[in-house]
PDB file of C-alpha atoms and ligand atoms in Angstrom:
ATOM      1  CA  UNK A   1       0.000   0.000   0.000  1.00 93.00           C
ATOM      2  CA  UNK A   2       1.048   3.267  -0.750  1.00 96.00           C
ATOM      3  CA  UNK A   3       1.961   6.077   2.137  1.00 98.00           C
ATOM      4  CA  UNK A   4       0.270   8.693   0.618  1.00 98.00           C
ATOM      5  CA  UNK A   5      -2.495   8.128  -2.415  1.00 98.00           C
ATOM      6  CA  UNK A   6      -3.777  11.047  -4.129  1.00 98.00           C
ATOM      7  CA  UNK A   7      -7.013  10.168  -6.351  1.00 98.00           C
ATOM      8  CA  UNK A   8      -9.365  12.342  -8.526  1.00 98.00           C
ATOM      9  CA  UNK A   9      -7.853  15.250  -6.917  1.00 98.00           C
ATOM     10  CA  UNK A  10      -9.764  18.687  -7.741  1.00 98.00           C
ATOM     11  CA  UNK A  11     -10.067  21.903  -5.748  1.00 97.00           C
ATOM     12  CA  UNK A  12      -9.493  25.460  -5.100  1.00 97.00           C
ATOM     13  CA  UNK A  13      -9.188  28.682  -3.593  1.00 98.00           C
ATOM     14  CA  UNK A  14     -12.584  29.714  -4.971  1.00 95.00           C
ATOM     15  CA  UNK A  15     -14.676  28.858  -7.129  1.00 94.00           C
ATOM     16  CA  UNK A  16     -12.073  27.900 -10.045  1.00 96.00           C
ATOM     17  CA  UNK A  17     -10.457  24.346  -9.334  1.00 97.00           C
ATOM     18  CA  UNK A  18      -6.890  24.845  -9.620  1.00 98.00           C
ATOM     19  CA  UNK A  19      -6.228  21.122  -9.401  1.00 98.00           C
ATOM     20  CA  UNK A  20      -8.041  19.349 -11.938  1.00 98.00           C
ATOM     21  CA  UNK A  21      -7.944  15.560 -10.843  1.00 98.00           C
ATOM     22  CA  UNK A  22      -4.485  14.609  -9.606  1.00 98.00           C
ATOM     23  CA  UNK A  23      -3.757  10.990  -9.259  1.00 98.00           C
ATOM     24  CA  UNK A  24      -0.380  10.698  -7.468  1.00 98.00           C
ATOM     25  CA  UNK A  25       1.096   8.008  -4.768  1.00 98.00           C
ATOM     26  CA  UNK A  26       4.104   8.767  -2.405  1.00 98.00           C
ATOM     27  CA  UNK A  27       5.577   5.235  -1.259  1.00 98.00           C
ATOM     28  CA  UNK A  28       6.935   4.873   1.928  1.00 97.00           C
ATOM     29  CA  UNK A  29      10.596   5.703   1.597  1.00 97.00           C
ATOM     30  CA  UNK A  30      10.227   7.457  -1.278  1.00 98.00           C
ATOM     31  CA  UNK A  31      11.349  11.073  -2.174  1.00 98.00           C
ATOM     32  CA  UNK A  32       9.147  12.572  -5.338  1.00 98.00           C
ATOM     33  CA  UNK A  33       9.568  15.554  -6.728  1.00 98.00           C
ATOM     34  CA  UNK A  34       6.616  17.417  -8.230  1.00 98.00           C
ATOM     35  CA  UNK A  35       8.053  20.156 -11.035  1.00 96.00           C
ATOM     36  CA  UNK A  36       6.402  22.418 -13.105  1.00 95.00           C
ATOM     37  CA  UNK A  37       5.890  25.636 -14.108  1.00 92.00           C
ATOM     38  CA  UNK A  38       4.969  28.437 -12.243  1.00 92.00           C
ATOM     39  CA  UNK A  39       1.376  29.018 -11.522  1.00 95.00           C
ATOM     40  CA  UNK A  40       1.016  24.680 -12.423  1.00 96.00           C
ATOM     41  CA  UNK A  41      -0.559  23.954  -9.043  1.00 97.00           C
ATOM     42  CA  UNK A  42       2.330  22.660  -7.225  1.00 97.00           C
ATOM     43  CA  UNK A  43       1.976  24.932  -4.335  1.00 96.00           C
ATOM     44  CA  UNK A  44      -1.460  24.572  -3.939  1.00 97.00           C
ATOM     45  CA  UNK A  45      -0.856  20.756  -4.326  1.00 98.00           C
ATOM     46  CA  UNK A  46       0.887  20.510  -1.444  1.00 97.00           C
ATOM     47  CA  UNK A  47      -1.448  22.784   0.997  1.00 97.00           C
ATOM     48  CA  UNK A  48      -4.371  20.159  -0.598  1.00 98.00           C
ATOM     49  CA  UNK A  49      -2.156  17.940   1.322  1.00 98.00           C
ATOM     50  CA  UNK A  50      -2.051  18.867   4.182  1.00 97.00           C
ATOM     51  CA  UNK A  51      -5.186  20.276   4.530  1.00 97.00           C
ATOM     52  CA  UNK A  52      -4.836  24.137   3.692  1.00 96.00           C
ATOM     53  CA  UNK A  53      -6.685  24.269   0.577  1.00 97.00           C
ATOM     54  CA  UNK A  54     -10.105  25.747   1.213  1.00 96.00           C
ATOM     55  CA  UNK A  55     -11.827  23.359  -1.080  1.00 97.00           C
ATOM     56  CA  UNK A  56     -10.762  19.949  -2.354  1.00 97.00           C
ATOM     57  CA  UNK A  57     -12.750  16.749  -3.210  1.00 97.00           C
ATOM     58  CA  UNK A  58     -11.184  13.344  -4.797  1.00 98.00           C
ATOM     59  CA  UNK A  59      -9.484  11.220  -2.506  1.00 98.00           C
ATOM     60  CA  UNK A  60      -6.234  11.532   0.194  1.00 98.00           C
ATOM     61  CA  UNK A  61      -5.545   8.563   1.821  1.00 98.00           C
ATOM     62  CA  UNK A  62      -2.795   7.934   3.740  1.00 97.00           C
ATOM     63  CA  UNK A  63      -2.064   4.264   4.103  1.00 95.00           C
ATOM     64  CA  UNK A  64      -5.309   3.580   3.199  1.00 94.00           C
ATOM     65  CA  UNK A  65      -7.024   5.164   5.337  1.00 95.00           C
ATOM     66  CA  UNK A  66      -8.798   8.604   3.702  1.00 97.00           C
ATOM     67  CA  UNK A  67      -7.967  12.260   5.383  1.00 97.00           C
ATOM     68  CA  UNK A  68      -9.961  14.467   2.861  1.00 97.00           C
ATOM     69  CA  UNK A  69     -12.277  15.422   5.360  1.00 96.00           C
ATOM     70  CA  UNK A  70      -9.777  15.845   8.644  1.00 97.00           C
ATOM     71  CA  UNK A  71      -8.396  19.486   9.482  1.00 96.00           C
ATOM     72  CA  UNK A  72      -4.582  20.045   9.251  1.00 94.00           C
ATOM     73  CA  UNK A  73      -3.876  18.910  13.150  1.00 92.00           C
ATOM     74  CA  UNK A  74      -5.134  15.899  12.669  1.00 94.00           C
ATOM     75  CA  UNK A  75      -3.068  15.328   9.327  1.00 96.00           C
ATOM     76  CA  UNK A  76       0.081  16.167  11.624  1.00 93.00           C
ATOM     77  CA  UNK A  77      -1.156  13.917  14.085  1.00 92.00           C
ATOM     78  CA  UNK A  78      -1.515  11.228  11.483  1.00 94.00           C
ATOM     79  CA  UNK A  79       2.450  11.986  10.536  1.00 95.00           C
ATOM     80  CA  UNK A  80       2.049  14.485   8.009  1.00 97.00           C
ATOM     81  CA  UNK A  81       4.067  17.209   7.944  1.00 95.00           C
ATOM     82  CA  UNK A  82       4.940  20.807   5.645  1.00 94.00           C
ATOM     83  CA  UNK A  83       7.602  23.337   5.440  1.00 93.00           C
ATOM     84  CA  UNK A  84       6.275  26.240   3.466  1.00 88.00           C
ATOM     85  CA  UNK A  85       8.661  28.295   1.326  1.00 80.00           C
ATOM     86  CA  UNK A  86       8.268  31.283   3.539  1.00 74.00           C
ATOM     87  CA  UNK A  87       7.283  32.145   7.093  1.00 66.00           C
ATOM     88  CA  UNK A  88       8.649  28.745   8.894  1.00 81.00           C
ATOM     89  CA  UNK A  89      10.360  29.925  11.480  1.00 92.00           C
ATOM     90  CA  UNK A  90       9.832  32.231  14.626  1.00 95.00           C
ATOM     91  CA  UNK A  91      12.325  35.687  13.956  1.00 95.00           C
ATOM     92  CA  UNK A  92      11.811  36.337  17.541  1.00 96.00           C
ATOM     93  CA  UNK A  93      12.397  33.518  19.438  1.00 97.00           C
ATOM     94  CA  UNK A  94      15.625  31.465  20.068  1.00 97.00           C
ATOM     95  CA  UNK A  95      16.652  28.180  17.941  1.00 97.00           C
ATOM     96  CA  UNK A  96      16.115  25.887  21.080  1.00 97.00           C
ATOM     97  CA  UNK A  97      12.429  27.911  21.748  1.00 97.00           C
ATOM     98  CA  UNK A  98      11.392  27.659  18.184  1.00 97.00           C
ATOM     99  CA  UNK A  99      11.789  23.833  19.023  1.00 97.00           C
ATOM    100  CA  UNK A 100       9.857  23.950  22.261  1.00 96.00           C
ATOM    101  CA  UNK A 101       6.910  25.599  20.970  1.00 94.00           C
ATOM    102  CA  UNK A 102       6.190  22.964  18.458  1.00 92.00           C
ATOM    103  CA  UNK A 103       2.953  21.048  20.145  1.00 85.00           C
ATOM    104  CA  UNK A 104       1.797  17.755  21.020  1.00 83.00           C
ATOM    105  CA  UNK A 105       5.122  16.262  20.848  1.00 89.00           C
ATOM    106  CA  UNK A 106       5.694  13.128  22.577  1.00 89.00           C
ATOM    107  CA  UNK A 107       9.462  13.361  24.230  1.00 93.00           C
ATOM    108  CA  UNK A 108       9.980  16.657  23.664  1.00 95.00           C
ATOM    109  CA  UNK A 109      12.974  17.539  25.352  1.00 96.00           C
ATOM    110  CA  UNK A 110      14.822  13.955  24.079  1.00 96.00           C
ATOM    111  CA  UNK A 111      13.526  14.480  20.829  1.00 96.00           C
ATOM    112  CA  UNK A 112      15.098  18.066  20.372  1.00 97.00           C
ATOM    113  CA  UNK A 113      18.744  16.462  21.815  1.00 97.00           C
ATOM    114  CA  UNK A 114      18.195  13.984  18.800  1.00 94.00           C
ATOM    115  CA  UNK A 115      17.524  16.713  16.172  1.00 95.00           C
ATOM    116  CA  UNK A 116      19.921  19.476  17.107  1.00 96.00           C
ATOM    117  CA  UNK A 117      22.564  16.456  17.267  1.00 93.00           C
ATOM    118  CA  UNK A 118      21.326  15.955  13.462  1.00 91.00           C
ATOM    119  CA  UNK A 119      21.690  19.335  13.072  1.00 93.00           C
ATOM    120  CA  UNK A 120      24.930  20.604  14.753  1.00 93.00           C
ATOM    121  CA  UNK A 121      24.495  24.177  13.278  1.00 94.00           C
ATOM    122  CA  UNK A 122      21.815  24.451  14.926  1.00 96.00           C
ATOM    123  CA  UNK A 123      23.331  23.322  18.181  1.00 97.00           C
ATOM    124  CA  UNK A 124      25.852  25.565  18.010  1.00 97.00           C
ATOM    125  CA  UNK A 125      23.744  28.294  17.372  1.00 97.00           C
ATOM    126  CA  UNK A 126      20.872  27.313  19.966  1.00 96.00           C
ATOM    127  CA  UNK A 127      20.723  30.513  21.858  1.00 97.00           C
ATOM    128  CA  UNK A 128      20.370  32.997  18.661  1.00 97.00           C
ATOM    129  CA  UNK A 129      17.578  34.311  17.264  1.00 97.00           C
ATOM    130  CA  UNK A 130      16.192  32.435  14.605  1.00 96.00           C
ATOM    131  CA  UNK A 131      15.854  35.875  13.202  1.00 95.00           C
ATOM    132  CA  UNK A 132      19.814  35.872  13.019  1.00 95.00           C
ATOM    133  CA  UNK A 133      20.476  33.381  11.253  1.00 93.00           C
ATOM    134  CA  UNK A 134      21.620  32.422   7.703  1.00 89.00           C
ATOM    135  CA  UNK A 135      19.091  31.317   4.776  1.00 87.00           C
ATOM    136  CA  UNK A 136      20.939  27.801   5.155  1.00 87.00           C
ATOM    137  CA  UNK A 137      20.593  27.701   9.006  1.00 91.00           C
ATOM    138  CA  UNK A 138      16.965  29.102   9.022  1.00 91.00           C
ATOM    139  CA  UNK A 139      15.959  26.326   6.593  1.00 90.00           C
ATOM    140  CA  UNK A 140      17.299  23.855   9.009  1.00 92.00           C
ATOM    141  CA  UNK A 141      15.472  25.322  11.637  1.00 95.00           C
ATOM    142  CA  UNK A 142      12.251  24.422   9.780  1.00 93.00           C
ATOM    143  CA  UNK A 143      13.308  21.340   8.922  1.00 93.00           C
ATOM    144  CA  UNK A 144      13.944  20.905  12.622  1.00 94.00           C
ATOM    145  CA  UNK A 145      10.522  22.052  13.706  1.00 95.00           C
ATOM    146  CA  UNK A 146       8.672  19.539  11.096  1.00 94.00           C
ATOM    147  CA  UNK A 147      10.480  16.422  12.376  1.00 94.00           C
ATOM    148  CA  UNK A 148       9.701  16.839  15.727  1.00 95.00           C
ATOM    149  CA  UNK A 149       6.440  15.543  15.259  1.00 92.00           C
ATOM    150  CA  UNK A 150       8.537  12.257  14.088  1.00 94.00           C
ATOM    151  CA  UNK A 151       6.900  12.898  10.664  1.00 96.00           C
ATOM    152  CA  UNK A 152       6.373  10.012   8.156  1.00 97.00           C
ATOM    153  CA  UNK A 153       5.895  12.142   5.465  1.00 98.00           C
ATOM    154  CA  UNK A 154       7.307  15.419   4.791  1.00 97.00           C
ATOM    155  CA  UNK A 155       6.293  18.053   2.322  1.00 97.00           C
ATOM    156  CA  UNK A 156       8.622  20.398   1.304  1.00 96.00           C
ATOM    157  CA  UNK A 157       8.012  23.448  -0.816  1.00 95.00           C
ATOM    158  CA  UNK A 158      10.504  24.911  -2.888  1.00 94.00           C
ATOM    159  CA  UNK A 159      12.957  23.533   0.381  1.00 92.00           C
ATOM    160  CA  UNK A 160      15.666  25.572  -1.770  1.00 91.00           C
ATOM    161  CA  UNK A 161      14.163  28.924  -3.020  1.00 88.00           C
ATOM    162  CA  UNK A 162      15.495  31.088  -0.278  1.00 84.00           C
ATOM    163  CA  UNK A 163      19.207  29.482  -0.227  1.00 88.00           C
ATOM    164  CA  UNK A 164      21.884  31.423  -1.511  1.00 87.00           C
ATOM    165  CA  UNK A 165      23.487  29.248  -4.417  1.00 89.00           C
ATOM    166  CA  UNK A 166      26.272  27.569  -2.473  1.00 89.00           C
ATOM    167  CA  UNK A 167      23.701  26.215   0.060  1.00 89.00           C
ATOM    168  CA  UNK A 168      21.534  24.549  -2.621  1.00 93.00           C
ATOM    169  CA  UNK A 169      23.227  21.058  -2.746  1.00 93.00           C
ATOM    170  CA  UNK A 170      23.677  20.968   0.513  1.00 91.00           C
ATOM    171  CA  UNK A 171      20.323  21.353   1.269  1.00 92.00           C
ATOM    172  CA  UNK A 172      19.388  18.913  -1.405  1.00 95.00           C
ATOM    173  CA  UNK A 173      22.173  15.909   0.625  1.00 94.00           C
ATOM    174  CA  UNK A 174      19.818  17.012   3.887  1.00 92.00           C
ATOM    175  CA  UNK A 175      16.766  16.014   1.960  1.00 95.00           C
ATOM    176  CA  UNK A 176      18.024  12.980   0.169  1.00 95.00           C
ATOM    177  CA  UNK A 177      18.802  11.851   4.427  1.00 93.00           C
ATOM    178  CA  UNK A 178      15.516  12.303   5.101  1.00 94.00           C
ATOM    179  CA  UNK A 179      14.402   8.384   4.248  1.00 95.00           C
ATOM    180  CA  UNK A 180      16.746   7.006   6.289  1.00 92.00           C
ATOM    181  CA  UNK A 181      15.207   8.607   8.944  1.00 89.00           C
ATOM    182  CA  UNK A 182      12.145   6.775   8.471  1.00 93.00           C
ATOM    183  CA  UNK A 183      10.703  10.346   6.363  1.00 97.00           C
ATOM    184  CA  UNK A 184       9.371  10.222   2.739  1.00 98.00           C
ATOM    185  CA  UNK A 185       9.378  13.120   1.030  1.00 98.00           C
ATOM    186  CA  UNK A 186       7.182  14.991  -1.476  1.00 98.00           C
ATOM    187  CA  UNK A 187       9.056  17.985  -2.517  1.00 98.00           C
ATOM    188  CA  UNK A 188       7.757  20.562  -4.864  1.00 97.00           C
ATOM    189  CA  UNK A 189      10.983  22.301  -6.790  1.00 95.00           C
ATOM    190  CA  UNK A 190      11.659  24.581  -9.105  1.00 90.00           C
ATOM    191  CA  UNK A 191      15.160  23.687  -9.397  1.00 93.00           C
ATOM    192  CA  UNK A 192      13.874  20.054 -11.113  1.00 94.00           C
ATOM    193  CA  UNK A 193      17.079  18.778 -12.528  1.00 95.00           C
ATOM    194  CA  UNK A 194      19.024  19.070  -8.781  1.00 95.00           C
ATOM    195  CA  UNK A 195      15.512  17.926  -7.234  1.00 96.00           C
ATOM    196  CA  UNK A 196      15.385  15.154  -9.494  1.00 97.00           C
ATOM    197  CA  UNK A 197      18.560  14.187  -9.164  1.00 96.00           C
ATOM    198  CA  UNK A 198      18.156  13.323  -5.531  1.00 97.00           C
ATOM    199  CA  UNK A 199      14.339  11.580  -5.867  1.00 98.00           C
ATOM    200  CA  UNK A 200      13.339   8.653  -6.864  1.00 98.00           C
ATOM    201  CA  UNK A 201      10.439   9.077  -9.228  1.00 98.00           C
ATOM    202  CA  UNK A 202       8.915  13.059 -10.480  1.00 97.00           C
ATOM    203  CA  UNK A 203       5.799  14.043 -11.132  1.00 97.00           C
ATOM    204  CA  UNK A 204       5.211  17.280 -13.817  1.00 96.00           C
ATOM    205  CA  UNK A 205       1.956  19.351 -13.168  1.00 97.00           C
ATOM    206  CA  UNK A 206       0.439  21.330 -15.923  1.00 96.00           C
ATOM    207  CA  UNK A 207      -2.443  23.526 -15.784  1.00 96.00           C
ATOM    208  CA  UNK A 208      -3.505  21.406 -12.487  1.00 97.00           C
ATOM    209  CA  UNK A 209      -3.324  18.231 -14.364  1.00 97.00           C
ATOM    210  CA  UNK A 210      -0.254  15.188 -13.940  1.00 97.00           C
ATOM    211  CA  UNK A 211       1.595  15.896 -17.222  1.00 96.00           C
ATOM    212  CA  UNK A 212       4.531  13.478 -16.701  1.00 96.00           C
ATOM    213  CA  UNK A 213       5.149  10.800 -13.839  1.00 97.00           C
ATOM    214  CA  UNK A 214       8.175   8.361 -13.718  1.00 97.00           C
ATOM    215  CA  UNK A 215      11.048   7.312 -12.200  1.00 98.00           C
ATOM    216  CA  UNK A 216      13.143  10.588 -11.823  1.00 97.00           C
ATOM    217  CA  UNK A 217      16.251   8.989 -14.127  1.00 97.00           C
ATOM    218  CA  UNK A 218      13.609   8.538 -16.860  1.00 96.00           C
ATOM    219  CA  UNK A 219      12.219  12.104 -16.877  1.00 96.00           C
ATOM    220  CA  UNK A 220      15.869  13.275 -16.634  1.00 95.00           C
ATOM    221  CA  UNK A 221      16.182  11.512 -19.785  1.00 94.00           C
ATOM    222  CA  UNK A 222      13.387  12.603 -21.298  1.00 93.00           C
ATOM    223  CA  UNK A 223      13.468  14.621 -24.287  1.00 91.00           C
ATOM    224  CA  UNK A 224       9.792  16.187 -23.938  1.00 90.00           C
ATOM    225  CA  UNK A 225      10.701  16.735 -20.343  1.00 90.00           C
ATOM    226  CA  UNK A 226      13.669  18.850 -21.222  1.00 88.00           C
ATOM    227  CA  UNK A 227      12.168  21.130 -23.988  1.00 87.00           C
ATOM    228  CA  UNK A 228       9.001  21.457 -22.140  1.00 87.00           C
ATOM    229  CA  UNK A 229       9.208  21.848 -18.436  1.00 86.00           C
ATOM    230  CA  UNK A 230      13.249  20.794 -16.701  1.00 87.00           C
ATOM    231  CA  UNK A 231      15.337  23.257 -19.067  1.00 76.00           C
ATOM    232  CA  UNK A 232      18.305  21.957 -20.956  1.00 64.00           C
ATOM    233  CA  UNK A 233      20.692  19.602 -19.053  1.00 62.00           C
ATOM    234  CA  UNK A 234      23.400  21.763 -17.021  1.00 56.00           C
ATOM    235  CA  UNK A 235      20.944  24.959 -17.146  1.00 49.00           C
ATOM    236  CA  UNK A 236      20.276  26.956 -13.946  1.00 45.00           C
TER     237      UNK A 236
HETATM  238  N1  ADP B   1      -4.297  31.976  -2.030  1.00 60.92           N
HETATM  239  C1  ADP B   1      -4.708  31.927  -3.302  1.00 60.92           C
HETATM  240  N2  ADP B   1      -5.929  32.401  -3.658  1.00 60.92           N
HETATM  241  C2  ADP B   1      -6.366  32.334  -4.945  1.00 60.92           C
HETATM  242  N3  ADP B   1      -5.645  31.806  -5.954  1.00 60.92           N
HETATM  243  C3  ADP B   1      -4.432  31.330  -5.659  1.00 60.92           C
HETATM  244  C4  ADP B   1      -3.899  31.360  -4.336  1.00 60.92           C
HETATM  245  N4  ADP B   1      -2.659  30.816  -4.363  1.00 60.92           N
HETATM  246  C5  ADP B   1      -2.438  30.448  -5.640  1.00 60.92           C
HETATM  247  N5  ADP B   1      -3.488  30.753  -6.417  1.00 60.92           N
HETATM  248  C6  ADP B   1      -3.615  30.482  -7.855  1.00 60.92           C
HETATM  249  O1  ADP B   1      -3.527  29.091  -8.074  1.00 60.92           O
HETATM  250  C7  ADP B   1      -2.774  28.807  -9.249  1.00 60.92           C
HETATM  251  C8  ADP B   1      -1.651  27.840  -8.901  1.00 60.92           C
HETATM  252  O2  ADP B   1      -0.810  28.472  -7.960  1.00 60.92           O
HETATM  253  P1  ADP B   1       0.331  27.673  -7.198  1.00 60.92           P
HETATM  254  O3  ADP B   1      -0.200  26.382  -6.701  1.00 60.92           O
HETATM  255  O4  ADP B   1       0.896  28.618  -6.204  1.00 60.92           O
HETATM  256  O5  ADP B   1       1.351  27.406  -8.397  1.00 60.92           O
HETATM  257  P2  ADP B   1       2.874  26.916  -8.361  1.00 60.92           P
HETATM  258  O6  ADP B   1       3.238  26.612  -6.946  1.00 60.92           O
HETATM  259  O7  ADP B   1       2.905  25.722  -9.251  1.00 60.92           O
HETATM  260  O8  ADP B   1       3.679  28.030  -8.941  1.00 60.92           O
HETATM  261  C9  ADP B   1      -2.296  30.145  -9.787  1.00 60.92           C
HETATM  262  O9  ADP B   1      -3.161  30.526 -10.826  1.00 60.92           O
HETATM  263  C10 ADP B   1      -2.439  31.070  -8.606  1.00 60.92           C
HETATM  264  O10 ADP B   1      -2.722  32.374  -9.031  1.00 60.92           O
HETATM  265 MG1   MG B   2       4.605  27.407  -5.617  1.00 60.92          MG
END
């Protein structure tokens, strides 16, 4: 059985569906990528999801077990969790207290010595404001906050957009970790070749639709993939 199953997707903001019947799986130690370009539905994807998305109907199980109808704290409950592009992190508060705020988790204070040991930036950096720290470090910090919960299933959007350039591939080795842990992934990206490169199937959304779904190597590969939606092979 699939972690996550995504069937007959549709929904919106409004009254327009923006997704117009996804079908989609996640297995359980996966990492997929969903590309595309901008305005595709990727973002909005990924809030359906988790359960931001005013108005969705199809199907969202996860293992088996349908979630269309629960609000997002029981989704995190269930193992689900997001890092949004922006806004993930208190500015305010410290490192250590943006990991102490996080709710309902079981083993708090042992599970924080686990992540900042996965982290040691962050260790070292535990007192500072989150507000002070780097793009790099600040992305940690949210990736931080999401495991607490001792996600199965991470979403990540655009995980790289904020990063200056020499933090990208690190971030990317952080994410490709992220199974081992016992976390798949569902990342959306608009870096697709690096994203790609570290997944192991894609997904290409077009006009709210699955255009192209594969193993990542084969839409690497692919020729209609290139011209249409990953730019040419050792592009930005
Ligand atoms: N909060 C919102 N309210 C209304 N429309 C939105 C909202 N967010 C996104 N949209 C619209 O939904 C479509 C898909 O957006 P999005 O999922 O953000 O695309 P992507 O992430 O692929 O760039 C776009 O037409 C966008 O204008
Ligand atoms: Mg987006």
């Amino acid at each position: 059985m699939s972690l996550l199953e995504i069937a007959q997707l549709t929904g919106g903001y409004g009254e327009t569906d923006i997704l117009n019947g996804i079908d989609l799986t996640v297995e359980q130690g996966e990492i997929l990528t969903v590309a595309g370009t901008n305005g595709a539905g990727k973002s909005t994807l990924a809030k359906a999801v988790m359960g931001l998305l005013p108005r969705a109907s199809g199907r969202i199980a996860l293992d088996g077990t349908d979630i269309l109808a629960e609000p997002v704290e029981r989704r995190l409950a269930l193992g689900i969790a997001y890092v949004p592009q922006v806004g993930n992190v208190f500015a305010s508060l410290s490192v250590l207290e943006n990991l102490q705020v996080v709710q309902g988790v079981r083993d708090a204070k042992a599970r924080i010595a686990e992540l900042l040991d996965a982290f040691p930036a962050l260790s070292e950096r535990r007192r500072a404001r989150a507000g002070s720290l780097s793009g790099g470090e600040r992305q940690q910090l949210a990736f931080a906050r999401a495991l607490m919960a001792r996600p199965r299933l991470m979403i990540l959007d655009e995980p790289t957009a904020a990063l200056a350039p020499a933090r990208v591939a690190d971030s990317f080795e952080r994410i490709r970790a992220l199974p081992a842990l016992g976390v798949s992934v569902l990342m959306v990206e608009q870096r697709a070749r690096q994203a790609l490169s570290v997944s192991d199937r894609g997904c290409i959304l077009d006009g709210g639709k699955v255009a192209m779904l594969g193993a990542a190597a084969g839409l690497l590969a692919d020729e209609r993939a290139a011209a249409l939606y990953l730019g040419r092979a050792g592009g930005a």
